[in-house]
Coordinates of C-alpha atoms in Angstrom, one line a residue:
Chain I
M1 CA -6.3 26.4 4.4
W2 CA -4.8 22.6 3.6
Q3 CA -0.7 22.6 4.1
L4 CA 0.7 19.7 1.9
Y5 CA 4.1 18.6 3.3
Q6 CA 6.2 17.1 0.1
F7 CA 9.3 17.3 -1.7
P8 CA 8.8 17.8 -5.7
L9 CA 9.9 14.1 -6.6
C10 CA 7.4 12.6 -4.4
P11 CA 5.1 10.6 -6.7
F12 CA 2.8 9.9 -3.9
S13 CA 2.7 14.1 -3.3
R14 CA 2.0 14.4 -6.5
K15 CA -1.0 11.6 -6.9
V16 CA -2.5 13.8 -3.9
R17 CA -2.1 17.2 -5.8
F18 CA -3.8 16.3 -9.1
L19 CA -6.5 15.5 -7.0
L20 CA -6.2 18.4 -5.0
G21 CA -5.9 20.7 -8.3
E22 CA -9.2 18.5 -10.1
K23 CA -10.9 19.4 -7.1
G24 CA -10.4 23.0 -6.9
I25 CA -9.1 22.7 -3.6
G26 CA -6.7 25.5 -2.7
Y27 CA -3.5 24.7 -0.6
E28 CA -0.1 25.8 0.6
L29 CA 3.2 23.2 -0.7
I30 CA 5.7 22.9 2.3
R31 CA 9.1 21.2 1.9
E32 CA 9.9 18.9 3.5
S33 CA 12.4 16.1 2.4
P34 CA 11.8 13.0 4.6
W35 CA 15.0 11.3 4.5
L36 CA 16.0 13.6 6.8
K37 CA 14.0 12.5 9.7
R38 CA 13.4 15.9 11.0
D39 CA 11.5 15.4 14.8
E40 CA 8.7 17.6 14.1
F41 CA 7.5 15.7 10.6
V42 CA 7.9 12.0 12.4
D43 CA 5.9 13.0 15.2
M44 CA 3.0 14.3 12.4
N45 CA 3.8 10.7 10.5
P46 CA 5.4 7.9 12.6
A47 CA 6.0 6.4 9.1
G48 CA 8.1 9.1 7.9
Q49 CA 6.9 9.4 4.8
T50 CA 5.2 12.6 2.7
P51 CA 2.7 13.7 2.0
V52 CA 1.0 14.6 5.3
M53 CA -1.6 17.3 4.7
V54 CA -2.7 19.2 8.1
D55 CA -5.3 21.8 8.7
S56 CA -3.7 23.5 11.7
S57 CA -7.2 25.8 12.1
A58 CA -9.1 22.1 13.2
P59 CA -6.8 20.4 13.5
V60 CA -6.7 17.7 10.9
I61 CA -3.8 15.5 10.0
L62 CA -4.0 13.6 7.3
V63 CA -1.3 11.0 6.7
D64 CA -0.9 8.4 3.3
S65 CA -1.7 9.2 0.0
Q66 CA -4.6 6.9 -0.4
V67 CA -6.0 7.9 2.9
I68 CA -5.7 11.2 1.6
C69 CA -7.4 10.3 -1.6
E70 CA -10.5 8.7 0.3
F71 CA -11.1 11.6 2.5
L72 CA -11.5 13.9 -0.1
E73 CA -13.4 11.5 -2.3
E74 CA -15.8 11.5 0.9
T75 CA -15.7 15.2 1.6
V76 CA -15.5 16.9 -1.6
D77 CA -18.4 16.9 -4.5
R78 CA -16.5 18.2 -7.3
M79 CA -15.0 15.9 -9.9
P80 CA -15.2 12.5 -8.5
L81 CA -12.5 9.9 -9.1
I82 CA -13.6 6.8 -7.1
S83 CA -17.1 6.6 -8.5
G84 CA -19.4 4.4 -10.2
T85 CA -20.6 0.8 -8.7
A86 CA -18.6 -1.2 -5.9
V87 CA -16.8 -3.1 -8.3
H88 CA -16.1 -0.5 -10.7
R89 CA -14.5 1.5 -7.3
A90 CA -12.6 -1.8 -6.8
E91 CA -11.2 -1.7 -9.9
I92 CA -10.2 1.7 -9.7
R93 CA -8.7 1.1 -6.4
R94 CA -7.2 -2.4 -7.5
L95 CA -5.4 -0.2 -10.5
V96 CA -4.8 2.4 -7.9
S97 CA -2.4 0.0 -5.4
L98 CA -0.7 -1.5 -8.7
F99 CA 0.8 1.6 -9.7
D100 CA 1.3 2.7 -5.9
N101 CA 2.7 -0.5 -5.0
K102 CA 4.2 -2.4 -8.0
L103 CA 5.2 0.5 -10.3
Y104 CA 6.7 2.3 -7.5
F105 CA 8.9 -0.5 -5.8
E106 CA 10.2 -1.9 -9.3
V107 CA 10.6 1.4 -11.1
T108 CA 10.0 4.9 -9.4
A109 CA 11.7 4.2 -6.5
P110 CA 15.1 2.4 -7.8
L111 CA 15.3 5.4 -10.2
M112 CA 14.5 7.8 -6.9
N113 CA 17.5 6.2 -4.9
E114 CA 19.6 5.6 -8.1
R115 CA 19.1 9.3 -9.2
M116 CA 18.6 11.4 -6.7
L117 CA 18.7 10.1 -2.8
K118 CA 22.5 9.0 -4.2
R119 CA 23.4 12.9 -5.7
L120 CA 21.6 14.5 -3.2
V121 CA 22.5 12.7 0.2
H122 CA 24.8 9.6 -0.5
R123 CA 27.5 11.3 -2.6
Q124 CA 27.2 8.1 -4.5
A125 CA 27.2 7.1 -8.3
P126 CA 23.9 5.1 -9.5
D127 CA 24.6 1.8 -9.7
A128 CA 23.7 1.1 -13.8
A129 CA 22.8 -2.3 -13.3
I130 CA 19.8 -1.4 -11.0
L131 CA 18.8 1.6 -13.4
R132 CA 19.1 -1.0 -16.4
G133 CA 16.3 -3.6 -14.5
A134 CA 13.9 -0.3 -13.3
M135 CA 13.8 0.8 -17.0
K136 CA 12.9 -3.0 -18.0
N137 CA 10.7 -2.7 -15.2
A138 CA 9.1 0.2 -16.7
N139 CA 8.6 -1.1 -20.1
S140 CA 6.7 -4.2 -18.5
H141 CA 4.7 -1.6 -16.8
L142 CA 3.9 0.1 -19.8
D143 CA 3.2 -2.8 -21.8
Y144 CA 0.3 -3.3 -19.4
I145 CA -0.7 0.2 -19.7
D146 CA -1.0 0.1 -23.2
W147 CA -3.3 -3.2 -22.9
L148 CA -5.7 -1.4 -20.4
L149 CA -5.8 1.0 -23.2
D150 CA -6.6 -0.9 -26.1
H151 CA -10.0 -2.0 -24.1
R152 CA -10.5 1.3 -21.8
R153 CA -10.5 4.9 -22.8
W154 CA -8.9 5.5 -19.6
L155 CA -7.1 3.1 -17.6
A156 CA -10.1 1.6 -15.2
G157 CA -12.7 2.3 -17.7
P158 CA -14.5 4.5 -19.6
V159 CA -14.1 7.5 -17.0
L160 CA -11.1 9.5 -16.1
S161 CA -10.2 8.2 -12.5
L162 CA -8.0 7.9 -9.6
A163 CA -6.3 4.9 -11.4
D164 CA -4.9 7.3 -14.1
F165 CA -3.6 10.2 -11.6
A166 CA -1.9 7.1 -9.7
A167 CA 0.0 6.0 -12.6
A168 CA 0.4 9.6 -14.0
A169 CA 2.3 10.6 -10.9
Q170 CA 4.9 7.1 -10.7
I171 CA 5.5 7.3 -14.1
S172 CA 6.2 11.6 -14.5
V173 CA 8.5 11.0 -11.7
S174 CA 10.0 7.9 -13.4
D175 CA 10.1 10.5 -16.9
Y176 CA 11.8 12.9 -15.0
L177 CA 14.7 10.3 -13.9
G178 CA 15.3 9.7 -17.6
G179 CA 13.8 6.0 -16.7
V180 CA 10.8 5.9 -19.7
D181 CA 11.2 5.0 -23.0
W182 CA 8.9 5.8 -24.5
R183 CA 9.3 3.8 -28.0
G184 CA 6.7 1.2 -29.1
H185 CA 4.1 2.5 -26.4
E186 CA 2.0 4.4 -28.5
N187 CA -1.2 3.5 -26.3
S188 CA 0.7 4.9 -23.3
R189 CA 2.1 7.9 -25.3
E190 CA -1.2 9.5 -25.8
W191 CA -3.1 8.6 -22.7
Y192 CA 0.3 10.5 -21.2
A193 CA 0.1 13.0 -23.6
A194 CA -3.5 13.6 -22.3
M195 CA -2.5 13.5 -19.1
K196 CA -0.1 16.0 -19.1
S197 CA -2.5 18.7 -20.9
R198 CA -4.8 18.8 -17.5
P199 CA -4.7 22.0 -16.3
S200 CA -4.1 20.0 -12.8
F201 CA -0.8 18.7 -14.0
Q202 CA 1.0 22.0 -15.3
P203 CA 1.9 23.4 -12.0
I204 CA 4.2 19.7 -11.4
L205 CA 5.6 19.8 -14.7
A206 CA 6.7 22.9 -14.3
E207 CA 8.9 22.3 -11.0
R208 CA 12.4 21.6 -10.6
M209 CA 14.3 19.3 -8.3
E210 CA 17.6 21.5 -7.3
V211 CA 20.7 19.6 -9.2
I212 CA 18.5 17.3 -10.8
L213 CA 17.4 17.9 -14.5
P214 CA 14.7 16.1 -16.4
P215 CA 15.3 15.4 -20.0
D216 CA 14.2 17.8 -22.9
H217 CA 11.1 16.0 -23.5
Y218 CA 9.8 15.7 -20.0
D219 CA 7.4 18.6 -19.8
Q220 CA 6.5 19.0 -23.5
P221 CA 2.8 18.2 -24.5
D222 CA 4.4 16.1 -27.7
F223 CA 7.3 13.7 -26.9
Chain C
M1 CA -20.3 -17.9 -3.0
W2 CA -17.1 -16.3 -2.5
Q3 CA -13.8 -18.0 -3.0
L4 CA -10.9 -16.8 -1.6
Y5 CA -7.1 -17.4 -3.2
Q6 CA -4.6 -17.7 -0.2
F7 CA -2.3 -19.5 1.7
P8 CA -2.3 -19.9 5.9
L9 CA 0.6 -17.6 6.2
C10 CA -0.4 -14.1 4.0
P11 CA -1.0 -11.8 6.4
F12 CA -3.3 -9.7 3.8
S13 CA -5.4 -13.1 3.4
R14 CA -5.8 -13.2 7.3
K15 CA -7.0 -9.1 7.3
V16 CA -9.5 -10.4 4.4
R17 CA -10.5 -13.4 6.7
F18 CA -10.8 -11.5 9.8
L19 CA -13.0 -9.3 8.0
L20 CA -15.4 -12.1 6.2
G21 CA -16.0 -13.6 9.7
E22 CA -16.7 -10.7 11.6
K23 CA -19.5 -9.7 8.9
G24 CA -20.5 -13.2 8.7
I25 CA -20.3 -13.9 5.4
G26 CA -19.5 -17.3 3.8
Y27 CA -16.4 -18.6 1.4
E28 CA -14.8 -21.0 0.5
L29 CA -10.8 -21.5 0.5
I30 CA -8.3 -22.1 -2.0
R31 CA -4.6 -22.6 -1.8
E32 CA -2.3 -20.3 -3.6
S33 CA 1.1 -20.5 -3.7
P34 CA 2.0 -16.8 -5.1
W35 CA 5.8 -17.7 -5.9
L36 CA 4.8 -20.1 -8.0
K37 CA 3.4 -17.4 -10.5
R38 CA 0.7 -20.0 -11.5
D39 CA -0.3 -18.8 -15.1
E40 CA -4.1 -19.0 -14.5
F41 CA -3.7 -17.0 -11.0
V42 CA -1.6 -13.9 -12.7
D43 CA -4.3 -14.0 -15.2
M44 CA -6.6 -12.9 -12.2
N45 CA -4.1 -10.4 -10.8
P46 CA -1.5 -9.1 -12.3
A47 CA 0.2 -8.4 -9.4
G48 CA 0.8 -12.1 -8.4
Q49 CA -0.2 -11.6 -4.8
T50 CA -2.6 -12.9 -2.8
P51 CA -5.9 -12.4 -1.6
V52 CA -7.7 -12.7 -4.7
M53 CA -11.4 -12.8 -4.0
V54 CA -13.5 -14.1 -6.7
D55 CA -17.3 -14.6 -7.1
S56 CA -17.3 -16.9 -10.3
S57 CA -21.2 -16.7 -10.7
A58 CA -21.5 -13.1 -11.3
P59 CA -18.5 -13.1 -12.7
V60 CA -16.3 -10.3 -10.5
I61 CA -12.7 -10.9 -9.1
L62 CA -11.6 -8.3 -6.6
V63 CA -7.5 -8.3 -6.3
D64 CA -6.0 -6.4 -3.2
S65 CA -6.6 -7.0 0.6
Q66 CA -7.7 -3.2 1.2
V67 CA -9.4 -3.1 -2.0
I68 CA -11.5 -5.9 -0.7
C69 CA -12.1 -5.0 2.9
E70 CA -13.4 -1.4 1.0
F71 CA -15.8 -3.4 -0.8
L72 CA -17.0 -5.6 1.5
E73 CA -17.8 -2.0 3.8
E74 CA -19.4 -0.5 1.0
T75 CA -21.9 -3.8 0.1
V76 CA -22.1 -5.1 3.6
D77 CA -23.8 -3.3 6.4
R78 CA -23.2 -5.9 9.4
M79 CA -20.5 -5.2 11.6
P80 CA -18.9 -1.9 9.8
L81 CA -15.1 -1.6 10.1
I82 CA -13.9 1.5 8.9
S83 CA -17.1 3.3 10.6
G84 CA -17.3 7.8 11.8
T85 CA -16.8 10.6 10.5
A86 CA -14.4 11.2 7.7
V87 CA -11.9 12.3 9.4
H88 CA -11.8 9.3 11.9
R89 CA -12.3 6.9 8.9
A90 CA -8.8 8.3 7.9
E91 CA -7.0 7.9 11.1
I92 CA -8.7 3.8 10.5
R93 CA -7.4 3.9 7.1
R94 CA -3.8 5.3 8.1
L95 CA -3.5 2.8 10.8
V96 CA -4.5 0.0 8.4
S97 CA -1.7 1.8 5.8
L98 CA 1.1 1.5 8.3
F99 CA 0.5 -2.3 9.7
D100 CA 0.0 -3.4 5.7
N101 CA 3.3 -1.2 4.9
K102 CA 5.9 -0.8 7.4
L103 CA 5.1 -3.7 9.8
Y104 CA 4.7 -6.0 6.8
F105 CA 7.9 -4.3 4.8
E106 CA 10.2 -4.3 8.3
V107 CA 9.5 -7.6 10.1
T108 CA 6.6 -9.8 8.6
A109 CA 8.1 -9.6 4.8
P110 CA 11.7 -10.5 6.4
L111 CA 10.6 -13.1 8.8
M112 CA 8.3 -14.7 5.9
N113 CA 11.3 -14.9 3.6
E114 CA 13.7 -16.3 6.3
R115 CA 11.8 -19.0 8.0
M116 CA 9.1 -19.9 5.2
L117 CA 10.2 -19.1 1.7
K118 CA 13.9 -19.7 2.5
R119 CA 12.8 -23.3 3.8
L120 CA 9.7 -24.3 1.0
V121 CA 10.9 -22.9 -1.8
H122 CA 15.3 -21.9 -2.0
R123 CA 16.1 -24.8 0.0
Q124 CA 18.5 -22.1 2.4
A125 CA 19.5 -21.5 5.5
P126 CA 17.7 -18.3 7.5
D127 CA 20.2 -15.3 7.7
A128 CA 20.3 -14.6 11.3
A129 CA 20.9 -10.9 11.3
I130 CA 17.9 -10.1 9.2
L131 CA 15.9 -12.4 11.7
R132 CA 17.7 -10.0 15.0
G133 CA 16.7 -6.9 12.4
A134 CA 13.3 -8.2 11.6
M135 CA 12.8 -9.1 15.7
K136 CA 14.1 -5.4 16.8
N137 CA 11.6 -3.8 14.4
A138 CA 8.8 -5.7 16.0
N139 CA 9.8 -4.4 19.1
S140 CA 9.4 -0.9 18.3
H141 CA 6.4 -1.6 16.1
L142 CA 4.8 -3.0 20.1
D143 CA 6.6 0.0 21.3
Y144 CA 3.9 2.4 19.0
I145 CA 0.6 -0.5 19.6
D146 CA 1.8 -0.1 22.9
W147 CA 1.6 3.8 23.3
L148 CA -1.7 3.5 20.7
L149 CA -3.1 1.6 23.8
D150 CA -2.2 4.1 26.2
H151 CA -4.5 6.5 24.9
R152 CA -7.3 4.3 23.0
R153 CA -9.3 1.2 24.1
W154 CA -8.7 -0.1 20.4
L155 CA -6.0 0.8 17.6
A156 CA -8.4 3.6 16.1
G157 CA -10.6 4.6 18.8
P158 CA -13.0 3.6 21.1
V159 CA -14.4 0.9 18.9
L160 CA -12.9 -2.0 17.1
S161 CA -12.0 -1.0 13.5
L162 CA -10.2 -2.7 10.3
A163 CA -6.5 -1.3 12.1
D164 CA -6.9 -3.7 15.1
F165 CA -7.6 -6.9 12.3
A166 CA -4.9 -5.2 9.8
A167 CA -1.8 -5.4 12.7
A168 CA -3.4 -8.7 14.2
A169 CA -3.2 -9.9 10.8
Q170 CA 0.6 -9.3 10.6
I171 CA 1.4 -9.7 14.2
S172 CA 0.0 -12.9 14.5
V173 CA 1.8 -14.4 11.2
S174 CA 4.9 -13.0 12.7
D175 CA 4.4 -14.8 16.2
Y176 CA 4.0 -18.2 14.1
L177 CA 6.9 -17.4 13.3
G178 CA 8.7 -16.6 16.1
G179 CA 9.7 -13.4 15.6
V180 CA 7.4 -11.6 18.2
D181 CA 8.6 -11.7 21.5
W182 CA 6.1 -10.1 23.4
R183 CA 7.9 -9.5 27.4
G184 CA 7.8 -5.7 28.1
H185 CA 4.6 -4.9 26.1
E186 CA 1.3 -5.7 28.3
N187 CA -0.9 -3.3 27.1
S188 CA -0.1 -4.9 23.2
R189 CA -0.4 -8.2 24.8
E190 CA -3.4 -7.6 26.2
W191 CA -5.4 -6.2 23.2
Y192 CA -4.0 -9.1 21.6
A193 CA -5.5 -11.8 23.6
A194 CA -8.5 -9.9 23.2
M195 CA -8.4 -10.1 19.7
K196 CA -7.4 -13.8 19.8
S197 CA -10.5 -14.6 21.6
R198 CA -12.6 -13.6 18.7
P199 CA -14.8 -16.4 16.9
S200 CA -13.3 -14.7 13.4
F201 CA -9.8 -15.8 14.4
Q202 CA -10.3 -18.8 16.0
P203 CA -10.1 -21.0 12.6
I204 CA -6.7 -19.2 11.6
L205 CA -5.3 -19.8 15.0
A206 CA -5.8 -23.7 14.3
E207 CA -4.3 -23.6 10.6
R208 CA -0.5 -24.5 10.1
M209 CA 1.5 -24.3 7.4
E210 CA 3.1 -27.6 5.9
V211 CA 6.6 -28.2 7.7
I212 CA 6.5 -25.4 9.4
L213 CA 5.3 -25.2 12.9
P214 CA 4.5 -22.4 15.4
P215 CA 5.7 -22.0 19.3
D216 CA 4.1 -23.1 22.0
H217 CA 2.5 -20.2 22.3
Y218 CA 1.3 -19.3 19.2
D219 CA -2.4 -20.6 19.5
Q220 CA -2.9 -19.9 23.4
P221 CA -5.7 -17.4 25.0
D222 CA -2.8 -16.6 27.9
F223 CA 0.7 -16.3 26.3

């Protein structure tokens, strides 16, 4: 049985959990707070980040969300999410990287720092200017997603792919932290409603991080 | 013919150029300074970063160094660099991600910002404290590479892989910018000397960025 080291608001762990859910792979959640830099965790992953996925019977230790996703794509036939020609696979991976990097650093990471880490760890008030910047960046990313959906059924093309789950993982954490204003983004909203309705999304939407509560619309199918 | 949009000190473009060289794929270099945010370039890559690899006859536009490397692995048989079992491929990709992300953000990026962008673009003096921090981080990363090489012939195992080229790409840019102190890192030094001697490395070592010159040892096989 796989064990996944993660915490409820880790967007990269969410990406992996979506994939595990879509592929119907059983796993056990293990709560890890990477900011505590627990010795045993850093021994498993010198980069010190969640998610880490472990099969202690093998033993196999998989580190880094994209590494885990590529591994699952290579080893599990069901529900392929990096599929098609080499060029189409490149387009899926380009968008995954865009959401894992740009969207994360410009939106999710500052929201997590200001609204989660400062509250739970540093006991500081959030910086309003940084929050405004993150929300402005969120708006630009939703504009780009709107534009993609003007041309495509799903983000990378006609078929649901890992790009959709990578985007939904970042956006769901940002939405939990009150950083997403959906007004004026009808394409993105419709797409995200379809993502929310997937069985792989339900257990994640139901989870709560201690102390920090999401806005009312967060887990609503209509929002 | 592939065209690669890059600039001489872009570590991610170097990673792709190593792979193209090892696989014997011809390409044309196109100079791009991503900090200028040229409209035509941002149209090709909304993330605004090098490298971008284009085949205008197809047409195909590939964005993001790891996306390009995965594409080349999937489409070119010669000199496979993400090979072996799914678990071994995961180990190669884990290290690639460690070097592309942690080593880049902790070492290469601050060196590039202080010693390249501040000089070429912002006309500011470098911040000595940030440079010291980057060099201290470089030392920790070399410690980890020393440790890997205590246990393995190459960074990811018995066979040369993309992990070696990802590390060499970051380290070569950091070394160009005077950020690497090789003393006390005999394993890393031997490994890097072997990397430097590869034909795919030679044209890159011979290149210079305008205004900024590397230290004397930079392109020496013995250093």
